[in-house]
Coordinates of C-alpha atoms in Angstrom, one line a residue:
M1 CA -55.8 3.9 44.4
K2 CA -53.8 1.8 46.8
N3 CA -53.7 -1.1 44.3
R4 CA -52.4 1.3 41.6
E5 CA -49.6 2.6 43.8
K6 CA -48.8 -1.0 44.8
A7 CA -48.5 -2.1 41.2
R8 CA -46.3 0.9 40.4
G9 CA -44.0 0.0 43.2
M10 CA -43.8 -3.6 42.1
L11 CA -43.0 -2.4 38.5
L12 CA -40.2 -0.1 39.7
A13 CA -38.7 -2.9 41.9
A14 CA -38.7 -5.2 38.9
L15 CA -37.0 -2.6 36.7
C16 CA -34.3 -2.1 39.4
L17 CA -33.8 -5.8 39.5
C18 CA -33.3 -6.0 35.8
M19 CA -30.8 -3.2 35.8
S20 CA -28.8 -4.9 38.6
L21 CA -28.8 -8.3 36.7
F22 CA -27.9 -6.8 33.3
P23 CA -25.6 -3.8 33.8
G24 CA -23.8 -4.5 30.6
A25 CA -26.9 -4.2 28.5
V26 CA -27.8 -0.9 30.2
A27 CA -24.3 0.5 29.7
S28 CA -24.4 -0.5 26.1
A29 CA -27.7 1.1 25.5
S30 CA -26.5 4.4 27.0
E31 CA -23.3 4.6 24.8
E32 CA -23.5 7.2 22.2
V33 CA -22.2 6.9 18.6
P34 CA -20.4 10.0 17.4
A35 CA -22.6 12.7 15.9
F36 CA -22.6 12.9 12.1
S37 CA -23.4 15.9 10.1
A38 CA -26.2 15.0 7.7
E39 CA -25.1 17.8 5.4
G40 CA -21.7 16.3 4.6
W41 CA -19.5 13.2 4.3
I42 CA -16.6 14.4 6.4
Q43 CA -17.0 14.2 10.2
D44 CA -13.7 15.3 11.7
G45 CA -14.3 14.8 15.4
A46 CA -10.6 14.6 16.1
G47 CA -10.0 18.0 14.5
F48 CA -7.4 16.9 12.0
L49 CA -8.5 19.3 9.2
T50 CA -8.8 23.0 8.5
E51 CA -12.1 24.3 7.3
E52 CA -10.7 24.7 3.8
E53 CA -9.3 21.2 3.7
E54 CA -12.7 19.8 4.9
E55 CA -14.5 21.7 2.1
K56 CA -12.2 20.3 -0.5
L57 CA -12.7 16.7 0.7
E58 CA -16.5 17.3 0.9
E59 CA -16.5 18.4 -2.7
K60 CA -14.7 15.3 -3.8
C61 CA -17.2 13.1 -1.9
G62 CA -20.0 14.9 -3.6
E63 CA -18.5 14.3 -7.0
I64 CA -18.0 10.6 -6.3
L65 CA -21.6 10.2 -5.1
S66 CA -22.9 12.0 -8.2
E67 CA -20.8 9.8 -10.5
Y68 CA -21.2 6.4 -9.0
G69 CA -24.1 6.6 -6.6
I70 CA -22.0 5.4 -3.6
S71 CA -21.4 7.5 -0.5
V72 CA -17.8 7.8 0.7
V73 CA -17.6 8.8 4.3
I74 CA -14.6 9.8 6.5
V75 CA -15.1 9.9 10.3
T76 CA -12.4 10.7 12.9
T77 CA -12.6 10.6 16.6
N78 CA -10.5 10.7 19.7
R79 CA -12.3 7.7 21.2
F80 CA -15.0 5.2 20.2
E81 CA -16.2 3.9 23.6
G82 CA -14.1 0.8 23.7
Y83 CA -15.4 -0.7 20.5
D84 CA -13.3 -2.5 18.0
I85 CA -12.8 0.0 15.2
L86 CA -14.8 -2.0 12.6
D87 CA -17.7 -2.7 15.0
W88 CA -17.7 1.1 15.8
E89 CA -17.9 1.9 12.1
R90 CA -20.7 -0.6 11.5
K91 CA -22.6 0.8 14.5
L92 CA -22.2 4.3 13.3
F93 CA -23.2 3.4 9.7
A94 CA -26.4 1.7 10.9
A95 CA -27.3 4.4 13.4
Q96 CA -26.9 7.3 11.0
N97 CA -28.1 5.5 7.8
L98 CA -25.0 6.7 5.8
G99 CA -25.6 4.5 2.7
T100 CA -27.1 5.5 -0.6
G101 CA -29.5 3.9 -3.0
E102 CA -31.5 0.6 -2.8
E103 CA -28.4 -1.3 -1.6
N104 CA -27.5 1.3 1.0
S105 CA -24.0 1.6 -0.6
A106 CA -21.1 3.3 1.1
L107 CA -17.4 3.2 1.7
M108 CA -16.2 4.4 5.1
L109 CA -12.8 5.3 6.5
G110 CA -12.7 5.6 10.3
I111 CA -9.8 7.0 12.3
S112 CA -9.5 6.8 16.1
M113 CA -6.7 8.4 18.1
A114 CA -7.6 6.4 21.2
E115 CA -5.2 3.7 20.2
R116 CA -4.3 5.0 16.7
D117 CA -6.6 2.7 14.8
W118 CA -7.8 2.9 11.3
G119 CA -10.6 0.9 9.6
I120 CA -12.2 0.7 6.2
T121 CA -15.7 -0.8 5.8
A122 CA -17.8 -1.3 2.6
Y123 CA -21.5 -1.6 2.3
G124 CA -23.9 -2.6 -0.5
E125 CA -22.5 -2.2 -4.0
A126 CA -19.2 -0.9 -2.5
E127 CA -18.7 -4.3 -0.8
R128 CA -18.4 -5.9 -4.2
I129 CA -16.0 -3.3 -5.6
F130 CA -13.8 -3.0 -2.4
S131 CA -13.0 -6.6 -1.5
A132 CA -10.5 -7.4 1.3
Y133 CA -7.7 -7.1 -1.3
G134 CA -9.0 -3.7 -2.4
R135 CA -9.4 -2.4 1.2
E136 CA -5.9 -3.6 2.2
T137 CA -4.4 -2.0 -1.0
I138 CA -6.0 1.3 -0.1
G139 CA -5.0 1.0 3.5
G140 CA -1.4 0.4 2.5
E141 CA -1.4 3.5 0.4
I142 CA -2.7 5.9 3.1
L143 CA -0.7 4.4 6.0
D144 CA 2.5 6.4 5.7
D145 CA 0.7 9.7 5.6
L146 CA -1.4 8.6 8.6
S147 CA 1.7 7.7 10.6
D148 CA 3.4 11.0 9.7
G149 CA 0.3 13.0 10.7
D150 CA -0.4 14.2 7.2
Y151 CA -4.1 13.5 7.6
Y152 CA -5.4 15.6 4.7
D153 CA -3.0 13.9 2.2
S154 CA -4.1 10.6 3.6
F155 CA -7.8 11.3 3.2
D156 CA -7.2 12.8 -0.3
T157 CA -5.4 9.6 -1.4
F158 CA -8.3 7.6 0.1
L159 CA -10.8 9.5 -2.0
N160 CA -8.7 9.4 -5.2
M161 CA -8.2 5.6 -4.9
A162 CA -11.9 5.1 -4.1
D163 CA -12.7 7.1 -7.3
T164 CA -10.3 5.0 -9.4
F165 CA -11.7 1.7 -8.0
M166 CA -15.3 2.7 -8.8
A167 CA -14.4 4.1 -12.3
D168 CA -12.7 0.9 -13.2
A169 CA -15.5 -1.2 -11.7
K170 CA -17.9 0.7 -13.9
E171 CA -15.8 -0.5 -16.9
G172 CA -16.0 -4.1 -15.6
K173 CA -12.6 -4.2 -13.9
I174 CA -12.8 -5.1 -10.2
Y175 CA -9.5 -5.4 -8.4
S176 CA -8.8 -8.7 -6.5
E177 CA -6.0 -11.1 -5.7
S178 CA -6.2 -12.3 -9.3
N179 CA -6.4 -8.8 -10.8
H180 CA -4.0 -6.5 -9.0
Y181 CA -4.3 -2.8 -8.8
R182 CA -1.4 -0.8 -10.3
K183 CA -0.7 2.8 -9.3
R184 CA -1.2 5.3 -12.1
I185 CA 1.8 7.4 -13.2
N186 CA 1.1 11.0 -13.8
P187 CA 1.6 11.8 -17.6
V188 CA 3.3 15.0 -16.6
F189 CA 5.9 13.1 -14.6
T190 CA 6.4 10.8 -17.6
V191 CA 7.1 13.6 -20.0
V192 CA 9.4 15.4 -17.5
G193 CA 11.2 12.2 -16.7
A194 CA 11.8 11.4 -20.4
A195 CA 13.1 15.0 -21.0
I196 CA 15.5 14.7 -18.1
L197 CA 16.7 11.3 -19.2
S198 CA 17.3 12.5 -22.8
F199 CA 19.3 15.5 -21.5
I200 CA 21.5 13.2 -19.4
V201 CA 22.1 10.8 -22.3
S202 CA 23.0 13.8 -24.5
L203 CA 25.5 15.1 -22.0
I204 CA 27.2 11.6 -21.8
V205 CA 27.5 11.5 -25.6
V206 CA 28.9 15.0 -25.8
F207 CA 31.5 14.4 -23.1
S208 CA 32.5 11.1 -24.8
W209 CA 33.1 12.9 -28.1
K210 CA 35.0 15.7 -26.3
R211 CA 37.2 13.2 -24.5
G212 CA 37.9 11.3 -27.8
M213 CA 39.2 14.6 -29.4
N214 CA 41.7 15.1 -26.6
T215 CA 45.0 13.4 -27.6
R216 CA 46.9 14.3 -24.5
T217 CA 47.4 11.6 -21.9
L218 CA 48.1 11.9 -18.2
Q219 CA 51.2 10.2 -16.7
N220 CA 51.1 8.3 -13.5
N221 CA 54.2 9.9 -12.0
A222 CA 56.1 13.2 -12.2
G223 CA 59.2 11.6 -13.6
A224 CA 57.8 11.6 -17.1
Y225 CA 57.7 15.4 -17.0
L226 CA 61.4 15.9 -15.9
Q227 CA 64.4 16.1 -18.2
Q228 CA 67.2 13.6 -17.6
G229 CA 69.6 14.7 -14.9
S230 CA 67.7 18.0 -14.1
F231 CA 66.7 16.8 -10.6
R232 CA 68.7 15.4 -7.7
L233 CA 67.2 14.2 -4.4
T234 CA 69.6 15.1 -1.4
N235 CA 67.3 14.3 1.5
R236 CA 64.6 11.7 2.0
S237 CA 62.2 11.3 4.9
D238 CA 58.7 9.9 5.7
M239 CA 56.1 12.2 7.0
F240 CA 52.6 11.2 8.4
L241 CA 50.0 13.4 6.8
Y242 CA 46.6 11.8 7.0
H243 CA 44.8 9.0 8.7
T244 CA 41.7 7.2 7.6
V245 CA 38.8 6.2 9.9
N246 CA 36.2 3.7 8.7
R247 CA 32.8 4.2 10.2
T248 CA 29.8 1.8 10.0
R249 CA 26.4 3.5 10.3
K250 CA 24.3 2.1 13.1
Q251 CA 20.9 1.0 11.9
K252 CA 18.0 2.7 13.5
N253 CA 15.7 0.5 15.4
E254 CA 12.5 1.8 13.9
N255 CA 9.5 0.1 15.3
H256 CA 6.8 1.0 12.7
R257 CA 3.5 1.6 14.4
S258 CA 1.5 0.3 11.5
G259 CA 1.6 -3.4 12.4
S260 CA -0.3 -5.8 10.3
M261 CA -3.7 -5.4 8.6
H262 CA -6.6 -7.7 9.5
S263 CA -9.7 -8.2 7.3
S264 CA -13.0 -9.7 8.5
G265 CA -16.4 -9.5 6.9
N266 CA -16.8 -6.2 5.1
G267 CA -14.0 -4.5 6.9
T268 CA -10.2 -4.1 7.2
K269 CA -8.3 -2.5 10.1
G270 CA -4.8 -1.7 11.3
K271 CA -2.7 0.5 13.4
F272 CA -0.9 3.7 12.4

């Protein structure tokens, strides 16, 4: 009995010694990754979205998964325990097993308000579709809305572009430095724009015809409209009526928070 208690005391002392020698390892082990709802693809820990907005985004994520077999995940948080945003996403991905299929495929957008970081990481099949060029292209498209606080619009754009990239990859077109992505123009805008342009051209033509039919010409001075000898000037003076001030607009010193993007491995990150 005494030997058992003695052995237990020695084991406890050894454990305390290890904890004192490797505090960083113990702290790292105790850090928690953000919780993720297994029932959906949107984990809005920062509270950016309304319930209705989250449901709409969830529906799009479901459609993408059904069509292409790749999970698209959006995670937001107010902090990520001091990690680099990309390392935090990779840790979360591994801990929660967020990928789909044999290749564990997924595309993830992570947002942290701790230092206003965003990151996009790709896994499995998505890593082939979303190269550094593709991730940076998508990051550039969502950045303005992120900076303005329009989070739903930013996330919606992210999902729409993810869908486009996957659809085109399915047809054999993968975007890269040698095959650039070009933003689609809504056909409705094309039709409306063409109608407006036609209307403007028609107005210009009609006004040109109308002007050509007018034979009257304007004179540059009033003397042309006076009869000879009908007007005599008896008093002449100069009077100051107006003054002109020229102002030069001062350029605003707008320090855009986005900074530059940085890609490494399967991820791309930046500030907003």
